[in-house]
Short mmCIF file of C-alpha atoms in Angstrom, two decimals:
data_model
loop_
_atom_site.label_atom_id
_atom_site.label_comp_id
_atom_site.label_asym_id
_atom_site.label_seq_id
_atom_site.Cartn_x
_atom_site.Cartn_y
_atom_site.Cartn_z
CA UNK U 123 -4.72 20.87 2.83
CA UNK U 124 -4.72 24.11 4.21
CA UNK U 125 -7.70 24.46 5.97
CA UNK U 126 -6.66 21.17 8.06
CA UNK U 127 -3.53 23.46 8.93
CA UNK U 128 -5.42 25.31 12.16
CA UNK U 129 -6.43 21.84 13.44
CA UNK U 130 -3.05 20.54 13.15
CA UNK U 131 -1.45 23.75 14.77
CA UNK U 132 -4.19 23.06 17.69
CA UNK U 133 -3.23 19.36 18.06
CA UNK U 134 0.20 20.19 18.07
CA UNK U 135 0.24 22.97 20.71
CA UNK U 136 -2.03 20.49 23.07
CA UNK U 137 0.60 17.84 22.36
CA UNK U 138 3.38 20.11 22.93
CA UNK U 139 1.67 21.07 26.46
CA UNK U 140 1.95 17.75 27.77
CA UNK U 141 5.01 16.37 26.24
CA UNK U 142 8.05 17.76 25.11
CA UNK U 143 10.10 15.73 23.34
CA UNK U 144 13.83 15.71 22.83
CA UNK U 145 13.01 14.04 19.70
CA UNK U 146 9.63 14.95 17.98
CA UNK U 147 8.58 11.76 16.04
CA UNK U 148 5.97 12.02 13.38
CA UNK U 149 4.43 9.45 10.48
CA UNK U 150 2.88 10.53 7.56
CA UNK U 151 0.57 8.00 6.60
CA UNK U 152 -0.23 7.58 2.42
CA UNK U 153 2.09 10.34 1.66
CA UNK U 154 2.72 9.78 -1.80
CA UNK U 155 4.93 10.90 -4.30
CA UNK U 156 5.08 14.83 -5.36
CA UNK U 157 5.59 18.22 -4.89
CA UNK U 158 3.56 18.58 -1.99
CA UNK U 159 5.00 15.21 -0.20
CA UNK U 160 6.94 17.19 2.02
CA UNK U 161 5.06 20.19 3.16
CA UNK U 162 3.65 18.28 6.18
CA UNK U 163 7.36 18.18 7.31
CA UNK U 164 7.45 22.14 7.02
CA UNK U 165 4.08 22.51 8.35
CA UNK U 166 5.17 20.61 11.69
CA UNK U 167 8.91 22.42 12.09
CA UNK U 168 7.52 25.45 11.64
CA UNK U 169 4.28 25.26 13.83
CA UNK U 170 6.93 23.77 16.22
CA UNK U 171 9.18 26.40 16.10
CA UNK U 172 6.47 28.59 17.01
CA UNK U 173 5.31 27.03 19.79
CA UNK U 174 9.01 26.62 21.18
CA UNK U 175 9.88 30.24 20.64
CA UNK U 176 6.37 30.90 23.01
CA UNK U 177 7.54 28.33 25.57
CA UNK U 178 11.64 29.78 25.69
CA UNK U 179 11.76 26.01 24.58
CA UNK U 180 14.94 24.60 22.46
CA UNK U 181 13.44 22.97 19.21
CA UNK U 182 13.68 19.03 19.56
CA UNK U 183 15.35 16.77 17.14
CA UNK U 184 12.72 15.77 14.51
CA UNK U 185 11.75 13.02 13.05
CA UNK U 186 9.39 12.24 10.29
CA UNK U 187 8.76 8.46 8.95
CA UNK U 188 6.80 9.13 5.19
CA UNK U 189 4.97 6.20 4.44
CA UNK U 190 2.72 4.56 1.59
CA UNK U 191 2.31 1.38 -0.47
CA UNK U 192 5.54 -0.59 -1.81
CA UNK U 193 4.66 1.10 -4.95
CA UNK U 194 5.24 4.62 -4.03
CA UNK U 195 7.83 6.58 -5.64
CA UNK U 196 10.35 6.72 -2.44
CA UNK U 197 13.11 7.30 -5.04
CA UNK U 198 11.64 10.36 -6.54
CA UNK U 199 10.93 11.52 -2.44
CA UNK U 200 14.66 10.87 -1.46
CA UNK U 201 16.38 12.49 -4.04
CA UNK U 202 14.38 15.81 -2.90
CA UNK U 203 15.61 15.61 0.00
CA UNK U 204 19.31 17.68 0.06
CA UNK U 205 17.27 20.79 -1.57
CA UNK U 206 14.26 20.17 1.10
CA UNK U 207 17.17 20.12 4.12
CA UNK U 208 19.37 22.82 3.10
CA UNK U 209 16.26 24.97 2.51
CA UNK U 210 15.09 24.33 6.48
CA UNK U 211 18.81 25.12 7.37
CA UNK U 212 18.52 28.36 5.33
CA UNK U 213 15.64 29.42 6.75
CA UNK U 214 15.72 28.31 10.32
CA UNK U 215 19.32 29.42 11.14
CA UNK U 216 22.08 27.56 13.42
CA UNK U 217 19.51 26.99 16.23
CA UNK U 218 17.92 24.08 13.79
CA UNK U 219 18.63 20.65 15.40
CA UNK U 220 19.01 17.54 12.96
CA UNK U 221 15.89 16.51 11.05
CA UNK U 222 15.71 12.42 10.52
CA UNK U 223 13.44 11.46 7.24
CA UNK U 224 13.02 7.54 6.90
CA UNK U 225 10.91 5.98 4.41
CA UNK U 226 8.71 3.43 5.31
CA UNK U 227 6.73 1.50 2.93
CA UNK U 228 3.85 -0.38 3.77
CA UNK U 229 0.08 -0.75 4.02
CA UNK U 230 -1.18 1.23 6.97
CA UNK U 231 -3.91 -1.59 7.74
CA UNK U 232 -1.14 -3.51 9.16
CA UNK U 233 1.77 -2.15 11.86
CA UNK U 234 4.26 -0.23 10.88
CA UNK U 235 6.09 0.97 13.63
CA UNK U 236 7.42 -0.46 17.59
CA UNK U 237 5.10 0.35 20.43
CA UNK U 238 4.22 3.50 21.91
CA UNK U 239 7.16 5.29 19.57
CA UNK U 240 5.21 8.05 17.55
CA UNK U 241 4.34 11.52 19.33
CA UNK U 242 1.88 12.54 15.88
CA UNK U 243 -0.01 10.42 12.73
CA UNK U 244 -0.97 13.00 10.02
CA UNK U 245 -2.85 11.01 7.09
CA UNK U 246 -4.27 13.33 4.08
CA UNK U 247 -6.24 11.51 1.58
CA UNK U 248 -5.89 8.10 2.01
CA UNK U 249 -7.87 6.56 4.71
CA UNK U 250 -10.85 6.65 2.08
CA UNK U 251 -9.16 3.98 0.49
CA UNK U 252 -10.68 0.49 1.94
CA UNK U 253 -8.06 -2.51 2.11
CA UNK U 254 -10.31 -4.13 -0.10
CA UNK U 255 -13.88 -4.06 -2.22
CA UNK U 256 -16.60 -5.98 -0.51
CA UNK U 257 -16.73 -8.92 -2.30
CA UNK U 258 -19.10 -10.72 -4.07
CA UNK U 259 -21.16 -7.63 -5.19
CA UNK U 260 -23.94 -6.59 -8.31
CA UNK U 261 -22.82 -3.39 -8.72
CA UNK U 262 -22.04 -3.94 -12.84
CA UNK U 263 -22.69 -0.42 -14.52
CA UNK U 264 -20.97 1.11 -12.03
CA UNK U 265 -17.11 0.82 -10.68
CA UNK U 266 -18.02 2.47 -7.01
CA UNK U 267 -21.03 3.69 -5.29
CA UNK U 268 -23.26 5.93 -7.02
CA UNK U 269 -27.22 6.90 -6.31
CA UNK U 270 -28.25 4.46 -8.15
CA UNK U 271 -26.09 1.08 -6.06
CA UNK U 272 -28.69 -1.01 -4.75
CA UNK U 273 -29.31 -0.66 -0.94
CA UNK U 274 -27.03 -3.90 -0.12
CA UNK U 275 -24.17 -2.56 -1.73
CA UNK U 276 -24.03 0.60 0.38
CA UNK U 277 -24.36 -1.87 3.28
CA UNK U 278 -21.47 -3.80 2.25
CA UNK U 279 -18.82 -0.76 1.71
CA UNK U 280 -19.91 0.58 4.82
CA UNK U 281 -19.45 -2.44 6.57
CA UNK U 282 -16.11 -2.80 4.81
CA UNK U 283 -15.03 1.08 5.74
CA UNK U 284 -16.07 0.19 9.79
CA UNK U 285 -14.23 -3.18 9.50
CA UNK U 286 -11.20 -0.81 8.17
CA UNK U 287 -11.34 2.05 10.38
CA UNK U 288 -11.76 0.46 13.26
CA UNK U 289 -8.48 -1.53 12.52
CA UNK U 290 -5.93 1.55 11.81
CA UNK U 291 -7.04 3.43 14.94
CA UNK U 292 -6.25 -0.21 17.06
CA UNK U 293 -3.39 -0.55 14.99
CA UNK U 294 -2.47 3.30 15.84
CA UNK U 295 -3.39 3.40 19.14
CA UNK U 296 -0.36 0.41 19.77
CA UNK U 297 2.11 2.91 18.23
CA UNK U 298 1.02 6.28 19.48
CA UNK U 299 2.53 7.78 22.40
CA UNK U 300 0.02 8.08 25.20
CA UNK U 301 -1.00 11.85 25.08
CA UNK U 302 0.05 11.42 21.23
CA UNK U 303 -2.20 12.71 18.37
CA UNK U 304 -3.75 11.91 15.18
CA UNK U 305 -4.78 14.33 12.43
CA UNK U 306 -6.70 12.95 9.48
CA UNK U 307 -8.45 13.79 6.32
CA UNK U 308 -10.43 12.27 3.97
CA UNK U 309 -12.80 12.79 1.62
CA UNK U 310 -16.39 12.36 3.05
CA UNK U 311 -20.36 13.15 2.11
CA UNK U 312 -23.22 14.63 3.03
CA UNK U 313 -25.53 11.77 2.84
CA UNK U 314 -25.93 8.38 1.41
CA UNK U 315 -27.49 9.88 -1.76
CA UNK U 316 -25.61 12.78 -1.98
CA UNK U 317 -22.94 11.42 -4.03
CA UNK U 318 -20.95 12.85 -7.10
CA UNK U 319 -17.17 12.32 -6.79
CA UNK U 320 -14.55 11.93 -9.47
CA UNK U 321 -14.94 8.24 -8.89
CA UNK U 322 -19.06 8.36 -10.55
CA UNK U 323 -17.03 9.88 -13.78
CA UNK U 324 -14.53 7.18 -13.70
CA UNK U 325 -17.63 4.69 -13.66
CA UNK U 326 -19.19 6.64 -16.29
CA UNK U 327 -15.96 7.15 -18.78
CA UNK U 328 -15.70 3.28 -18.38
CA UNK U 329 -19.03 2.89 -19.61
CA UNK U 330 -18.80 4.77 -22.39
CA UNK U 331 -15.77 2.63 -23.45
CA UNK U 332 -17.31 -0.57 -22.90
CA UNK U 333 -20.16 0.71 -25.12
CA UNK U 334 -17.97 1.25 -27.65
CA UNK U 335 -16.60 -1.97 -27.16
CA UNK U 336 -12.94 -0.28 -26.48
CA UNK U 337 -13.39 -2.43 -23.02
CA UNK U 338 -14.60 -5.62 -21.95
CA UNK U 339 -17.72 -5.58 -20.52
CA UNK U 340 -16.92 -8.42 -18.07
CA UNK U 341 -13.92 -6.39 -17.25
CA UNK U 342 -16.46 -3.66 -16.01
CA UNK U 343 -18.69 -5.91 -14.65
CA UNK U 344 -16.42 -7.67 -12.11
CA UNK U 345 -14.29 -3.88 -11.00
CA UNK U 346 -15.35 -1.94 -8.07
CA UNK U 347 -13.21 0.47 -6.54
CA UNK U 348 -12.44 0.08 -2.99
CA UNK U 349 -13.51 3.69 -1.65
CA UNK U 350 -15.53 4.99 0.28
CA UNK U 351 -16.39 8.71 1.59
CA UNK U 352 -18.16 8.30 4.90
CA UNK U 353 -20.25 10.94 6.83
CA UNK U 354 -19.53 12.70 9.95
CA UNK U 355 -21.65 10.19 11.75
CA UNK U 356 -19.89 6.79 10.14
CA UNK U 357 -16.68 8.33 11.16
CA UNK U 358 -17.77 9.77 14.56
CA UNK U 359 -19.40 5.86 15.48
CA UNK U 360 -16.69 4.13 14.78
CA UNK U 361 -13.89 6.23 16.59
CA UNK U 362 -16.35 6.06 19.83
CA UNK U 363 -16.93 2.18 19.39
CA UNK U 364 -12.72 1.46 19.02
CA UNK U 365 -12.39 3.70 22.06
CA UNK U 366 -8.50 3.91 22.05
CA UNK U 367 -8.61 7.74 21.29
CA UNK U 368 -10.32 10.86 22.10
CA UNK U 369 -12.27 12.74 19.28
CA UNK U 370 -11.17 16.34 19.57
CA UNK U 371 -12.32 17.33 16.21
CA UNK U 372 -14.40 16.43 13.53
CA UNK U 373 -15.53 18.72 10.88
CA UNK U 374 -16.38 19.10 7.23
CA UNK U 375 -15.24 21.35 5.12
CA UNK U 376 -16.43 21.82 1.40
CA UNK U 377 -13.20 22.41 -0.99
CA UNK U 378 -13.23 22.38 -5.18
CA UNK U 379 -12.74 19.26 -6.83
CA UNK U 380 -9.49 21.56 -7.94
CA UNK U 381 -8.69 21.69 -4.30
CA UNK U 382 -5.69 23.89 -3.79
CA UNK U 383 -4.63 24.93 -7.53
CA UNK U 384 -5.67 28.45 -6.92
CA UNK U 385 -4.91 28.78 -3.22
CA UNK U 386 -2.79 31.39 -3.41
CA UNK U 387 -4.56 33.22 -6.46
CA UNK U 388 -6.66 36.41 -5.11
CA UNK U 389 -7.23 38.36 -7.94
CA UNK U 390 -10.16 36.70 -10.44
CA UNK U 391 -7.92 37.45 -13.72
CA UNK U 392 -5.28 35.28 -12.50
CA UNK U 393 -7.37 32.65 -12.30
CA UNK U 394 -6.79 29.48 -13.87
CA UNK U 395 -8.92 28.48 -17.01
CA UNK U 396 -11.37 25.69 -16.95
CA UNK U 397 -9.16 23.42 -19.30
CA UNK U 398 -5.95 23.77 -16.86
CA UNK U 399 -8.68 22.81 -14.31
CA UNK U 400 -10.13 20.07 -15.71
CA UNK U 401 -6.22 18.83 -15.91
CA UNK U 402 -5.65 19.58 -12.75
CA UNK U 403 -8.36 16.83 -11.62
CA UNK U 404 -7.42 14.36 -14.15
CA UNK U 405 -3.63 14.37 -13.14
CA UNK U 406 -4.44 13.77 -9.60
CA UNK U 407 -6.93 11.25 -10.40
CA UNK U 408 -4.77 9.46 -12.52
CA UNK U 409 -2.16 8.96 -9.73
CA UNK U 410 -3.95 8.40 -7.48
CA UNK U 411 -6.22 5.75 -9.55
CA UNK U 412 -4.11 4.32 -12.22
CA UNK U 413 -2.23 1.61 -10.90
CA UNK U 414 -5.98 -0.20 -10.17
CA UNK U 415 -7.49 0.78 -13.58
CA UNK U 416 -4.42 -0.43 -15.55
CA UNK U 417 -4.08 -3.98 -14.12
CA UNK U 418 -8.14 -4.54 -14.64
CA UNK U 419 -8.25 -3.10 -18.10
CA UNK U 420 -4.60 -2.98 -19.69
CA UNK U 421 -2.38 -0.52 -19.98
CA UNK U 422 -3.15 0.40 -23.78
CA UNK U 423 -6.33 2.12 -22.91
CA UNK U 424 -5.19 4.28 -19.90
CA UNK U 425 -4.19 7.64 -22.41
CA UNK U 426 -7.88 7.14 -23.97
CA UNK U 427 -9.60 6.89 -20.48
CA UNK U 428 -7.92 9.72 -18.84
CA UNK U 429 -8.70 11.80 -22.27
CA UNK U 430 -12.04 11.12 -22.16
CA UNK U 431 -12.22 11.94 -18.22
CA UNK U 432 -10.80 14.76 -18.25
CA UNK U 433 -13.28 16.00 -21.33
CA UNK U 434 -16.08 14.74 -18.67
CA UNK U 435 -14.84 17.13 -16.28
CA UNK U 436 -14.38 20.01 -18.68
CA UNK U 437 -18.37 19.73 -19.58
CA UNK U 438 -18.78 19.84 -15.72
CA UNK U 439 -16.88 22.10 -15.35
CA UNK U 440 -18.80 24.60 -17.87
CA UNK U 441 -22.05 23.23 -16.89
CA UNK U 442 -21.93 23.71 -13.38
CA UNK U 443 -19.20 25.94 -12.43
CA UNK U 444 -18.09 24.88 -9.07
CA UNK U 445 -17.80 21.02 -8.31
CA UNK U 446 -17.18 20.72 -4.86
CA UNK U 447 -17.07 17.79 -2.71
CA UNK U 448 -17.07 17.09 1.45
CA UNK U 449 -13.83 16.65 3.47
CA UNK U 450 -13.65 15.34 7.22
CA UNK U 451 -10.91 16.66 9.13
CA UNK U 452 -10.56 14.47 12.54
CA UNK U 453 -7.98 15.38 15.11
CA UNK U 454 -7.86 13.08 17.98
CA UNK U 455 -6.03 12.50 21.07
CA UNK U 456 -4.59 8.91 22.28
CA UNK U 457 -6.04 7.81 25.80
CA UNK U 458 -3.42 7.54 28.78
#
C-alpha cells in the first residue's frame, strides 16, 4: 500500500541509524501470491539504497523470507523470481550485492524463524485474519460481524483478536533483532457500529442463496468468518499491554474498497469504469476468501456466489459512489 510506504521509509532509516547490517534480513508476513508479492522486496532495496548512498554506506547483502499459509502459491512466487532478479541487477548496476529470497510457509501465530535473526517484519493485510472464529456463537444470518451481531458476539471476536495479537507480537518480539522493526497494516474501523466491509456483502450474497435454497441454511448458520477490523484503540491496548515493542506509529488512513487500481491514474477520463471496479473487489475477495467459503459450502456454488457479489458491489458502487473503508498502519520498534 502506498501510503504505508513513508512509514516504512521512516522505520527503515531509524533502523538503519542504529544498525547496519552486512546482511539486511527481512520477513514478509501473509504475502500471498501475485503481482504485487514482490514489491515489498523493491520497496526495501530501494529505500535502502537511498539511505546508503546518504550514509557513503556499501548496500548490505539482503535477505527477504516471504511467508504465508501452506496453501499459498510459492510455485507461482518462485518461478517470478529470475525476471524479478535480473530486473534489480538492471537497474541497480554492479554495486548490487546478492539478494537471498526463501520461502517460508507457515501460520504466523506460531514461530517461524531462530531467535533474534530478523532486522524488519512487514505484514500487509493479514493480521485481520484471527487464527480462529470464537466458538460457540449465535451469529446465524450473518457470516462476520455486522451492526446488527448481538453485543456478546462483538465481545467474543474482540477477545479472540487480543488473544491473537498479543501472541504474534510475543512471538515477534523472540525473532526480531533488538532495535529491529515492525511495519503492519490491516484493515481497521471507526467504531463498533461503524461497520460495512466486503465481508457484510459476503454475509448478505450468502443469504440470498440460502433463500433461494441454492445453500444450506445450516451451512450458513454454523459459518463465521474469522476477521476482525479493530480500532486504533484495540490495537494501541494491546501493543502497550504485550510490552515487547515500542509503538512509533499508528494511524488510519481511509483508502477505496478498489484500493490501488487507479493509483497511478491522474486524469478522470482514464479512469476505470464501475464494472472493472466492481471486479477489481471481487477478484481480491475471492482470493483472499475462497479457500474458507468453498470447504463450508462446496465448490459448485463458488462461480454463482462471486457473480452475485460482485453484482452487489456494482449497485454499491452506483449507489454510493465511493466505498471506502479504515486502514491502521502501525510501525513499531523492538525494545533492547
Amino acid at each position: 500500500m502506498m501510503k504505508a510506504k513513508p512509514i516504512l521509509e521512516e522505520n527503515m532509516m531509524r533502523l538503519y541509524s542504529i544498525i547496519q547490517p552486512q546482511c539486511l534480513i527481512v520477513a514478509d508476513l501473509g504475502c500471498s501470491s501475485g503481482p504485487n508479492t514482490l514489491q515489498l522486496l523493491s520497496n526495501v532495496i530501494n529505500i535502502i539504497d537511498t539511505i546508503t548512498c546518504k550514509l557513503n554506506l556499501k548496500l548490505p547483502v539482503f535477505q527477504f523470507f516471504l511467508n504465508d499459509l501452506f496453501g499459498n502459491d510459492f510455485n507461482s512466487i518462485i518461478k517470478s523470481l529470475p525476471q524479478f532478479l535480473e530486473s534489480l541487477e538492471e537497474n541497480k548496476g554492479h554495486n548490487f550485492g546478492p539478494c537471498f529470497i526463501n520461502a517460508t510457509p507457515g501460520s504466523f501465530y506460531k514461530r517461524l524463524f531462530p531467535d533474534n535473526s530478523i532486522h524488519l517484519v512487514h505484514s500487509s493485510y493479514s493480521l485481520h485474519w484471527l487464527s480462529q472464529a470464537p466458538k460457540e456463537l449465535v451469529n446465524k444470518e450473518n457470516a462476520h460481524l455486522t451492526s446488527t451481531s448481538p453485543p456478546a458476539m462483538h465481545r467474543a471476536y474482540l477477545e479472540q483478536f487480543q488473544k491473537d495479537f498479543k501472541l504474534f507480537l510475543k512471538l515477534r518480539s523472540q525473532e526480531v533483532v533488538g532495535g529491529g522493526g515492525m511495519v503492519l497494516t490491516l484493515f481497521g474501523r471507526e467504531n463498533t457500529r461503524d461497520i460495512r466491509t466486503a465481508w457484510t456483502i459476503i454475509g448478505t450474497t450468502l443469504n440470498d442463496m440460502v433463500l433461494e435454497n441454492l445453500i444450506e441454511e445450516i451451512k450458513l448458520e454454523s459459518f463465521n468468518l474469522p476477521l476482525y477490523d479493530p480500532t486504533i484503540e484495540e490495537a494501541k491496548e494491546v501493543i502497550e499491554d504485550e510490552g515487547s515493542f515500542t509503538l512509533q506509529r499508528l494511524e488510519s488512513v481511509v483508502l477505496g474498497w478498489d484500493g490501488n487500481i487507479n493509483e497511478d491514474v491522474d486524469d478522470e477520463k482514464n479512469k476505470l469504469d464501475i464494472n472493472k471496479r466492481a471486479q477489481f473487489i471481487t477478484k481480491y475477495t475471492r482470493a483472499a476468501t475462497e479457500p474458507l467459503l468453498k470447504a463450508q459450502f462446496g465448490e459448485q456454488v463458488m462461480d454463482e456466489f462471486f457473480l452475485r457479489f460482485k453484482n452487489k458491489i456494482f449497485q454499491l458502487m452506483m449507489d454510493v459512489e465511493i466505498l471506502e473503508f479504515p486502514s491502521l498502519v502501525i510501525s513499531l520498534i523492538k525494545n533492547a
